[in-house]
XYZ file of C-alpha atoms in Angstrom:
664
model
C 0.000 0.000 0.000
C 2.825 2.384 0.866
C 4.519 1.669 -2.466
C 1.282 2.461 -4.342
C 0.866 5.778 -2.518
C 4.508 6.705 -3.136
C 4.194 5.852 -6.808
C 0.995 7.878 -7.096
C 2.596 10.874 -5.399
C 5.583 10.553 -7.694
C 3.352 10.642 -10.773
C 1.490 13.677 -9.442
C 4.768 15.436 -8.674
C 6.059 14.678 -12.172
C 2.886 16.101 -13.702
C 3.164 19.205 -11.508
C 6.765 19.766 -12.526
C 5.862 19.412 -16.211
C 3.000 21.860 -15.727
C 5.327 24.350 -14.059
C 7.813 24.434 -16.934
C 7.158 26.531 -20.006
C 7.866 28.452 -23.268
C 5.778 30.210 -26.011
C 2.464 29.190 -27.630
C 0.199 28.729 -30.619
C -2.357 30.734 -32.571
C -5.964 29.649 -32.174
C -9.202 30.774 -33.781
C -11.252 32.870 -31.371
C -14.711 34.393 -31.591
C -14.901 38.192 -31.613
C -15.290 39.594 -28.140
C -17.878 42.067 -26.916
C -16.542 45.591 -27.377
C -17.618 46.435 -23.832
C -15.613 43.565 -22.379
C -11.892 43.490 -21.605
C -10.042 42.415 -24.780
C -7.187 39.896 -24.471
C -7.076 38.495 -27.998
C -4.035 40.357 -29.391
C -1.690 38.270 -31.548
C 2.082 38.254 -30.886
C 4.969 36.844 -32.909
C 7.923 37.340 -30.541
C 7.247 34.772 -27.828
C 7.684 31.726 -30.081
C 8.585 33.189 -33.518
C 5.096 32.081 -34.604
C 1.714 33.790 -34.338
C 0.031 33.293 -30.961
C -2.752 34.894 -29.002
C -1.557 36.596 -25.836
C -4.015 34.566 -23.769
C -2.700 31.300 -25.244
C 1.057 31.831 -25.015
C 2.754 30.530 -21.856
C 5.249 33.424 -21.871
C 4.522 36.565 -19.878
C 3.691 38.905 -22.753
C 2.444 42.470 -23.113
C 1.546 44.278 -26.349
C 1.606 48.064 -26.784
C -0.606 48.671 -29.838
C -0.641 51.637 -32.224
C -3.888 52.686 -30.567
C -2.115 52.707 -27.188
C 0.768 54.749 -28.650
C -1.618 57.344 -30.098
C -3.594 57.606 -26.862
C -0.351 58.276 -24.987
C 0.625 60.964 -27.493
C 3.988 59.194 -27.401
C 6.826 61.026 -29.138
C 9.283 58.188 -28.441
C 9.321 54.465 -27.680
C 10.264 55.287 -24.070
C 7.086 57.361 -23.778
C 5.027 54.525 -25.253
C 6.336 52.098 -22.610
C 5.421 54.252 -19.613
C 2.298 52.233 -18.818
C 3.933 48.785 -19.176
C 4.136 46.532 -16.130
C 7.410 45.540 -14.460
C 9.653 47.793 -16.574
C 12.150 50.444 -15.499
C 12.681 53.096 -18.186
C 14.214 55.651 -15.831
C 15.922 58.478 -17.688
C 19.679 58.212 -18.133
C 21.955 61.198 -17.549
C 22.661 61.780 -21.260
C 19.230 61.683 -22.940
C 18.601 57.968 -22.799
C 16.677 55.445 -20.738
C 17.227 52.311 -18.730
C 15.752 49.216 -20.363
C 15.267 46.998 -17.341
C 12.791 44.100 -17.121
C 12.161 42.478 -13.734
C 15.206 44.183 -12.251
C 17.705 42.907 -14.801
C 20.404 45.217 -16.142
C 19.824 47.238 -19.310
C 22.338 45.108 -21.226
C 20.400 41.951 -20.245
C 17.381 42.883 -22.356
C 17.384 42.091 -26.069
C 15.948 44.832 -28.312
C 14.732 43.855 -31.780
C 13.247 45.832 -34.676
C 11.008 43.617 -36.815
C 12.806 40.638 -35.272
C 16.265 41.961 -36.187
C 19.066 42.618 -33.718
C 20.041 46.240 -33.143
C 23.766 47.077 -33.315
C 24.429 49.462 -30.455
C 27.090 50.444 -27.938
C 28.431 47.533 -25.907
C 29.518 48.713 -22.453
C 27.424 48.066 -19.357
C 26.711 51.800 -18.976
C 25.723 52.436 -22.614
C 24.312 49.245 -24.157
C 20.631 49.826 -25.080
C 20.482 53.115 -23.118
C 19.843 55.267 -26.198
C 17.891 52.904 -28.450
C 14.419 54.047 -27.418
C 15.348 57.529 -28.676
C 16.813 56.171 -31.945
C 13.565 54.802 -33.356
C 11.043 56.888 -35.261
C 7.833 56.308 -33.310
C 5.814 57.351 -36.405
C 6.909 54.076 -38.072
C 5.906 51.809 -35.163
C 2.825 49.580 -35.422
C 3.157 47.831 -32.058
C 5.670 46.876 -29.364
C 5.808 43.329 -27.996
C 7.378 42.701 -24.582
C 8.299 39.152 -23.571
C 9.436 38.808 -19.949
C 11.718 36.028 -18.761
C 14.482 33.948 -20.317
C 14.348 33.856 -24.123
C 17.853 32.727 -25.125
C 16.510 29.385 -26.363
C 15.079 31.276 -29.347
C 17.137 34.478 -29.526
C 20.548 33.737 -28.015
C 22.662 36.227 -26.075
C 21.266 39.173 -24.055
C 17.762 37.751 -23.539
C 18.167 37.075 -19.782
C 15.491 39.510 -18.672
C 13.377 39.357 -21.807
C 12.871 40.679 -25.319
C 11.401 43.929 -26.627
C 10.420 43.623 -30.298
C 9.459 46.893 -32.011
C 7.345 46.052 -35.049
C 6.928 48.677 -37.738
C 3.955 49.550 -39.941
C 3.272 47.842 -43.241
C 0.028 49.385 -44.530
C -1.455 48.592 -47.967
C -3.319 51.859 -48.576
C -1.839 55.016 -50.063
C -1.524 57.975 -47.666
C 0.806 60.682 -46.414
C 0.961 61.662 -42.747
C 2.662 64.618 -41.071
C 3.396 64.740 -37.335
C 4.500 67.691 -35.201
C 5.372 67.270 -31.518
C 6.511 69.843 -28.968
C 7.611 69.346 -25.372
C 9.610 71.348 -22.860
C 12.466 68.908 -23.611
C 12.351 68.615 -27.423
C 10.473 69.275 -30.650
C 9.879 66.866 -33.536
C 8.702 67.119 -37.120
C 8.116 64.080 -39.302
C 6.549 62.959 -42.564
C 5.677 59.441 -43.719
C 4.600 58.425 -47.219
C 2.903 55.089 -47.921
C 2.672 54.466 -51.653
C 0.134 51.688 -51.285
C 0.022 48.673 -53.607
C 1.341 49.320 -57.137
C 1.667 46.153 -59.151
C 3.743 43.742 -57.097
C 5.271 46.460 -54.892
C 4.277 48.216 -51.680
C 6.756 50.949 -50.684
C 6.883 53.304 -47.680
C 9.343 56.051 -46.730
C 9.678 58.345 -43.723
C 11.785 61.243 -42.476
C 11.894 62.855 -39.040
C 14.021 65.372 -37.165
C 14.138 65.609 -33.360
C 15.644 68.692 -31.723
C 16.619 68.252 -28.059
C 16.758 71.513 -26.116
C 19.715 72.779 -24.111
C 18.806 72.735 -20.438
C 19.832 74.572 -17.295
C 23.206 74.368 -15.537
C 21.834 72.258 -12.684
C 20.390 69.659 -15.056
C 22.447 66.489 -15.309
C 20.720 65.492 -18.568
C 22.513 68.094 -20.599
C 23.031 66.467 -24.003
C 21.328 68.533 -26.677
C 21.190 68.857 -30.444
C 19.455 67.102 -33.322
C 18.697 63.612 -34.575
C 17.653 62.794 -38.130
C 15.773 59.625 -39.117
C 15.491 58.265 -42.676
C 13.712 55.015 -43.584
C 12.612 53.319 -46.773
C 11.162 49.842 -47.030
C 9.233 47.806 -49.534
C 7.598 44.469 -50.168
C 7.435 42.726 -53.529
C 5.038 39.853 -54.134
C 7.203 37.260 -55.862
C 4.381 34.745 -56.316
C 1.296 33.630 -54.483
C 2.146 33.470 -50.745
C 5.792 34.394 -51.436
C 7.278 37.853 -50.941
C 10.544 39.770 -50.724
C 11.098 42.514 -48.108
C 13.819 45.159 -48.405
C 14.671 48.011 -46.042
C 17.240 50.737 -45.369
C 17.461 52.895 -42.220
C 19.793 55.838 -41.709
C 20.258 57.686 -38.415
C 22.293 60.864 -37.802
C 22.981 62.163 -34.282
C 24.504 65.657 -34.090
C 24.562 66.421 -30.382
C 26.586 68.119 -27.689
C 27.076 67.733 -23.961
C 28.029 70.560 -21.684
C 30.751 70.116 -19.133
C 29.962 71.361 -15.653
C 32.378 71.928 -12.787
C 31.109 73.083 -9.383
C 33.459 75.428 -7.531
C 32.383 77.000 -4.246
C 28.772 76.072 -5.012
C 28.884 77.986 -8.317
C 28.601 76.094 -11.607
C 31.203 76.781 -14.270
C 29.970 75.788 -17.734
C 32.195 74.885 -20.636
C 31.674 73.263 -24.016
C 32.335 69.619 -23.247
C 31.909 66.964 -25.924
C 30.684 66.739 -29.501
C 28.761 63.605 -30.428
C 28.591 62.960 -34.177
C 27.076 59.534 -34.831
C 25.725 57.799 -37.924
C 24.091 54.382 -38.272
C 23.128 52.622 -41.494
C 21.116 49.396 -41.482
C 19.963 47.609 -44.606
C 18.825 44.130 -45.531
C 16.581 41.811 -47.498
C 14.205 39.017 -46.444
C 12.566 36.275 -48.501
C 9.503 34.723 -46.852
C 6.375 32.771 -47.610
C 3.942 30.084 -46.608
C 2.870 26.739 -47.963
C 0.540 23.939 -46.905
C 2.993 22.820 -44.183
C 3.688 26.210 -42.587
C 5.755 29.416 -42.834
C 9.390 30.078 -43.686
C 11.779 33.025 -43.996
C 15.432 33.755 -44.769
C 17.137 37.114 -44.371
C 20.457 38.904 -44.388
C 21.052 42.377 -42.941
C 24.035 44.620 -42.322
C 24.618 47.482 -39.860
C 27.404 50.027 -39.632
C 27.342 52.308 -36.571
C 30.021 55.021 -36.442
C 30.640 57.230 -33.389
C 32.921 60.282 -33.620
C 33.353 62.090 -30.291
C 35.586 65.048 -29.401
C 36.406 66.789 -26.134
C 37.348 70.456 -26.185
C 39.097 72.784 -23.758
C 36.537 74.766 -21.777
C 38.385 78.054 -22.412
C 39.580 78.048 -26.023
C 37.888 74.905 -27.437
C 41.213 73.332 -28.378
C 40.952 69.585 -28.943
C 41.907 67.664 -25.793
C 40.968 64.168 -26.849
C 38.805 62.173 -29.205
C 37.151 58.796 -29.631
C 36.514 57.083 -32.939
C 34.371 53.918 -32.871
C 32.856 51.794 -35.624
C 30.535 48.865 -34.888
C 29.783 46.504 -37.791
C 27.513 43.480 -37.956
C 26.490 41.113 -40.741
C 23.736 38.639 -39.876
C 22.200 35.712 -41.757
C 19.232 33.943 -40.213
C 16.299 31.789 -41.205
C 13.518 29.691 -39.761
C 10.893 27.164 -40.807
C 7.597 26.266 -39.106
C 5.881 23.001 -40.009
C 2.549 21.580 -38.861
C 3.649 17.982 -38.282
C 0.178 17.006 -37.096
C -2.872 18.749 -35.705
C -1.202 18.666 -32.267
C 2.417 19.566 -33.170
C 3.800 22.743 -34.748
C 7.575 22.413 -35.160
C 9.782 25.486 -35.634
C 13.489 25.278 -36.350
C 16.069 27.774 -37.526
C 19.599 29.066 -37.392
C 21.712 32.196 -37.332
C 25.214 33.275 -38.330
C 26.564 36.596 -37.110
C 29.809 38.482 -37.692
C 30.494 41.445 -35.422
C 33.519 43.736 -35.531
C 34.519 46.761 -33.484
C 37.204 49.283 -34.500
C 37.924 51.833 -31.808
C 40.363 54.115 -30.037
C 39.032 52.538 -26.825
C 40.357 49.040 -27.533
C 43.769 47.518 -26.996
C 45.765 49.324 -29.660
C 47.577 47.910 -32.661
C 48.017 51.244 -34.422
C 47.441 54.967 -33.873
C 45.181 57.761 -35.031
C 45.779 61.512 -34.880
C 43.613 64.597 -35.008
C 44.767 68.200 -34.562
C 48.026 67.001 -33.047
C 46.329 64.635 -30.573
C 47.294 60.949 -30.918
C 45.191 58.038 -29.693
C 45.782 54.266 -29.980
C 43.500 52.338 -32.298
C 42.444 48.698 -32.030
C 40.309 46.231 -33.958
C 38.418 43.203 -32.638
C 35.852 40.815 -34.082
C 33.640 38.002 -32.801
C 31.698 35.439 -34.864
C 28.557 33.595 -33.748
C 26.579 30.629 -35.058
C 23.381 29.105 -33.716
C 20.734 26.409 -34.302
C 17.408 26.092 -32.475
C 14.265 23.967 -32.478
C 10.866 24.330 -30.805
C 7.723 22.196 -30.648
C 4.287 23.641 -29.866
C 2.532 20.560 -28.543
C -1.191 20.614 -27.821
C -1.598 17.727 -25.401
C -5.353 18.252 -25.290
C -7.709 21.179 -26.021
C -6.899 22.685 -22.611
C -3.176 22.014 -22.265
C -0.348 23.410 -24.366
C 3.304 22.486 -23.821
C 6.217 24.144 -25.656
C 9.810 22.910 -25.298
C 12.682 24.657 -27.105
C 16.448 24.312 -27.176
C 19.224 26.334 -28.829
C 22.926 25.759 -29.442
C 25.157 28.835 -29.768
C 28.801 29.035 -30.727
C 31.019 32.089 -30.208
C 34.614 32.543 -31.290
C 35.254 34.326 -27.973
C 34.012 31.697 -25.469
C 32.981 28.504 -27.306
C 29.599 26.772 -27.133
C 26.524 27.404 -25.022
C 23.251 25.429 -24.897
C 20.065 26.996 -23.559
C 16.572 25.592 -23.230
C 13.090 26.516 -22.167
C 9.832 24.741 -21.378
C 6.498 26.516 -21.135
C 2.907 25.568 -20.567
C -0.589 27.036 -20.619
C -3.354 25.070 -18.907
C -6.974 26.201 -19.125
C -8.533 25.485 -15.744
C -11.884 26.654 -17.120
C -13.068 29.035 -19.839
C -12.194 32.091 -17.717
C -9.090 30.956 -15.815
C -5.624 29.898 -17.069
C -2.466 28.654 -15.409
C 0.858 29.560 -17.058
C 4.415 28.601 -16.194
C 7.879 28.822 -17.737
C 11.333 27.600 -16.878
C 14.403 28.305 -18.973
C 18.076 29.088 -19.116
C 19.645 32.150 -20.730
C 23.012 33.814 -21.174
C 24.768 37.039 -22.151
C 28.089 36.897 -23.963
C 30.788 39.358 -22.863
C 31.071 42.185 -25.381
C 34.190 43.341 -27.228
C 34.514 46.295 -24.845
C 34.293 44.099 -21.757
C 36.881 41.750 -23.236
C 39.361 44.150 -24.822
C 38.744 47.680 -23.519
C 41.846 49.795 -22.903
C 40.611 53.378 -22.523
C 42.015 56.086 -20.314
C 39.114 58.415 -20.973
C 39.198 61.785 -22.616
C 41.766 64.086 -20.938
C 40.751 67.325 -19.292
C 39.189 66.109 -16.048
C 39.674 67.781 -12.706
C 42.856 65.957 -11.635
C 41.113 62.557 -11.706
C 41.302 60.185 -14.662
C 39.244 57.071 -15.357
C 41.069 54.192 -17.016
C 39.018 51.210 -18.190
C 40.610 47.778 -18.687
C 38.982 44.819 -20.453
C 39.319 41.213 -19.329
C 39.761 38.629 -22.148
C 39.105 35.808 -19.638
C 35.512 36.819 -18.884
C 32.904 34.064 -18.929
C 29.341 34.527 -20.223
C 26.669 35.490 -17.721
C 24.150 32.657 -17.330
C 20.763 32.434 -15.656
C 18.048 30.014 -14.600
C 14.660 31.667 -14.820
C 11.191 30.463 -13.926
C 7.786 32.044 -13.426
C 4.293 30.795 -12.595
C 1.069 32.707 -12.886
C -2.701 32.791 -13.112
C -4.763 34.799 -15.611
C -8.483 35.421 -15.505
C -10.933 37.422 -17.564
C -14.676 37.514 -17.215
C -16.864 40.028 -19.007
C -15.550 43.451 -17.927
C -12.765 42.257 -15.627
C -9.240 40.980 -16.277
C -6.677 39.962 -13.658
C -3.203 38.416 -13.659
C -0.669 37.546 -10.986
C 2.829 36.139 -11.673
C 5.685 35.048 -9.456
C 9.134 35.209 -11.077
C 12.550 34.019 -9.960
C 15.822 34.584 -11.808
C 19.192 33.252 -10.621
C 22.134 34.819 -12.488
C 25.633 33.297 -12.377
C 28.950 34.923 -13.301
C 27.469 38.418 -13.474
C 29.959 40.775 -15.164
C 30.693 43.862 -13.097
C 33.283 46.634 -12.877
C 35.433 47.344 -9.834
C 37.858 50.173 -9.057
C 41.485 50.389 -8.005
C 42.887 53.861 -7.268
C 46.399 54.860 -8.241
C 47.492 58.049 -6.465
C 49.628 60.411 -8.524
C 51.818 63.438 -7.771
C 50.347 66.930 -8.411
C 48.761 68.294 -10.488
C 47.131 64.905 -11.171
C 45.481 63.634 -8.010
C 44.664 60.028 -8.910
C 43.825 57.514 -11.614
C 40.776 55.352 -11.041
C 41.473 52.043 -12.814
C 38.270 50.113 -13.587
C 38.482 46.366 -14.273
C 35.868 43.804 -15.322
C 35.313 40.456 -13.649
C 32.613 37.824 -13.075
C 30.712 38.121 -9.792
C 29.364 34.899 -8.293
C 25.549 34.937 -8.083
C 22.657 37.372 -8.139
C 19.026 36.465 -7.386
C 16.052 38.532 -8.544
C 12.566 37.481 -7.546
C 9.208 39.083 -7.063
C 5.541 39.409 -7.930
C 3.697 41.123 -10.779
C 0.019 41.954 -10.391
C -2.329 43.483 -12.966
C -6.071 44.136 -12.942
C -8.305 45.833 -15.525
C -11.914 46.849 -15.039
C -14.400 48.323 -17.488
C -16.398 50.902 -15.507
C -18.947 51.693 -18.198
C -19.809 54.985 -19.935
C -16.409 54.968 -21.635
C -14.345 54.686 -18.432
C -11.751 51.968 -17.761
C -9.405 51.429 -14.832
C -6.110 49.529 -14.685
C -3.908 48.806 -11.689
C -0.317 47.520 -11.758
C 1.985 46.461 -8.946
C 5.483 44.934 -8.968
C 7.411 43.714 -5.932
C 11.112 43.110 -6.599
C 13.760 41.672 -4.287
C 17.219 41.753 -5.926
C 20.270 40.549 -3.966
C 23.759 39.197 -4.535
C 25.121 35.964 -3.076
C 26.090 37.843 0.124
C 22.426 38.753 0.687
C 23.106 42.436 -0.070
C 20.491 44.367 -2.021
C 21.379 45.487 -5.526
C 21.275 49.238 -6.062
C 19.218 51.026 -8.697
C 16.049 49.010 -8.019
C 12.881 49.597 -5.960
C 11.135 47.127 -3.706
C 7.750 48.454 -4.789
C 6.435 49.982 -8.014
C 2.740 50.639 -8.616
C 0.559 52.448 -11.126
C -3.117 53.365 -11.135
C -4.505 54.316 -14.551
C -7.901 55.781 -15.391
C -8.888 56.182 -19.049
C -11.912 57.666 -20.777
C -13.035 57.313 -24.394
C -15.839 59.108 -26.220
C -15.796 57.656 -29.738
C -18.803 59.693 -30.887
C -17.127 63.048 -30.245
C -13.525 61.909 -30.782
C -12.207 62.473 -27.238
C -10.044 60.214 -25.097
C -7.967 60.886 -21.993
C -5.690 58.996 -19.608
C -4.827 60.021 -16.061
C -2.315 57.893 -14.205
C -0.228 57.986 -11.046
C 3.007 56.048 -10.585
C 4.465 55.218 -7.178
C 8.017 54.057 -6.482
C 9.001 53.087 -2.937
C 12.191 51.770 -1.288
C 14.362 52.564 -4.308
C 17.843 51.524 -3.159
C 20.787 53.648 -4.297
C 24.360 54.561 -3.340
C 25.570 58.102 -2.677
C 29.179 59.226 -2.347
C 29.804 61.436 0.691
C 33.461 62.403 0.762
C 35.374 59.133 0.631
C 32.441 57.160 2.012
C 29.577 55.475 0.194
C 26.202 55.747 1.908
C 23.250 53.579 0.883
C 19.787 55.115 0.976
C 16.177 54.495 -0.037
C 14.122 56.917 -2.123
C 10.410 57.175 -2.905
C 8.311 59.268 -5.252
C 4.762 59.729 -6.555
C 4.240 61.041 -10.098
C 0.905 62.150 -11.609
C 0.496 62.354 -15.410
C -2.246 63.352 -17.857
C -2.766 63.183 -21.628
C -5.855 64.223 -23.641
C -6.502 63.437 -27.333
C -8.993 64.946 -29.762
C -9.805 63.393 -33.144
C -11.182 66.360 -35.064
C -11.936 64.375 -38.230
C -10.595 61.373 -40.142
C -7.536 63.383 -41.249
C -6.639 65.543 -38.268
C -5.994 64.779 -34.591
C -4.207 66.548 -31.734
C -3.068 65.781 -28.188
C -1.974 67.629 -25.079
C -0.203 66.122 -22.079
C 1.517 66.946 -18.812
C 4.095 64.542 -17.408
C 4.867 64.971 -13.709
C 1.809 67.164 -13.236
C 2.731 68.162 -9.661
C 6.284 69.247 -10.638
C 8.139 66.702 -8.466
C 11.956 66.544 -8.351
C 14.193 63.603 -7.471
C 17.721 63.368 -8.942
C 18.217 59.770 -7.826
C 15.114 58.610 -9.698
C 15.645 60.820 -12.754
C 12.682 63.175 -12.239
C 13.467 66.867 -12.648
C 10.144 68.631 -12.911
C 7.048 69.051 -14.999
C 7.078 68.372 -18.757
C 4.484 70.005 -21.018
C 3.874 68.340 -24.366
C 1.534 68.440 -27.317
C 1.296 67.563 -30.967
C -0.780 67.160 -34.111
C -1.124 64.512 -36.804
C -2.421 65.299 -40.290
C -3.161 62.610 -42.903
C -3.636 63.280 -46.618
């Protein structure tokens, strides 16, 4: 009898473990929902590289639609993500934003545009920080956010999750003009959609963003212009077969003031010039047949950064940085319906990345206006294969295993996997769970950096040193959750747990020097042992009737290293209460929301000591839209309505904003 009970418990435990492990899901036919009810039927393509309904996919997914973007009056991707759950998009000190999901670092989130990798800076303090300001929001159709480990499908960087920015591909001919103005910047853009002409559908866009120069006490003091150019097209090769082409060009012409505080008085000088260009272009062949979908693509990116530092008195050149990031990527995938219960997806990727820079270990020299700087070149090659099965065990239970093999010329091979499940407890209630491994490869800068900074500092110099012996960061991630929707109510609660090994971090060693130089702060990279991030995400939506809807979000995050010490730059508590109103008959909609951050843990230097503190803040925001007719709409918004300041959390007062959109 005891043996029977033990065996029964073992079988139940095995079933529970299988149910608690998960990955992405499948697309199912659903009946249209009542317009007055909460809608959860959006389709996503990022979670499993196949089309799935959000309610069906095991992954924790959120979709920011074009309708959401317009209602926010968003002039950037960062603005569009303000109402997302569990994300930290705190403003960076040089006109950029953190990209943190569930407390992970910014460089542990993978950013994609139409499923393509973005070639960006590669240090821990710059990777992904500026990307949300480098995308023309006028071209964006929707933004898909996948939380949790995703390396089994996407490879390196996807420890915290994936953000896939999907651009418009309309079929009708139209021209749209957008004008945005805020107390921080002004934008003007035009987009032309040619519509379908023969076998071709072509669209082109141009936009200029002008960031304003701010006050002397403002740490975010990078200003100047950005220019966005995009052209893309689709040619129908044959029935259910098409060819996509695209070319993007970005120009950043910006400046950053230098500020020195002497006797409590700021001294301003012209600091650094930032002249950046990025060209991305590629071609994709895709189609579908009776077995499923397929695609193959190749795309190339060249990102050049030219930075100069000038003397604050006479503007003589003191130092310069010249950096060129190149990437060439081939990838492809195939989805096949093996049976009515199995959808198999497999694919591969080959990637060549190179980095030429004055910041790397030098093998030559460059000169400019009599200033000489060492110049180095490094490259890393990657290859990968992956496979995934979307297995419908029965009408109520979906199981998705996936596995990926990656090879890097810098560290060798890495295998990651994920298992996800969605189980329908009843027609209104679902159980979801995922478990997976992920990794982040050390970048060329972390491996080979040798940069003593631009000269001209106040007797202190930073000197960064790479470490060619760095190991990849790895993680084990799992989450379990419940989702429910019934008529006018939707609710979701998720517990997540992420254990990160060999976290790459920088540490300092001071070298004291004779006058006039006071010291050199040498910064080295190494692998830290373990970091654990865990917490809860809670979301509830309620239709209140008469055009009113309410949404509440709450995230609890506990992030600690292996010595049980809290990680800085993260709050224990983050909450948001959002009230929206829509009057379709008269063309009005409005959103009022309040964000709360509590127990935000940060470090502050006081003399030679470091003091750890907690910060809290409450921020109220408002945006109102008016659709005047089918061709003209306008919005007005106030961020930080109560004019709250907090340097540690990146809030420095009220922001007025407004804009118009005209379609011809």
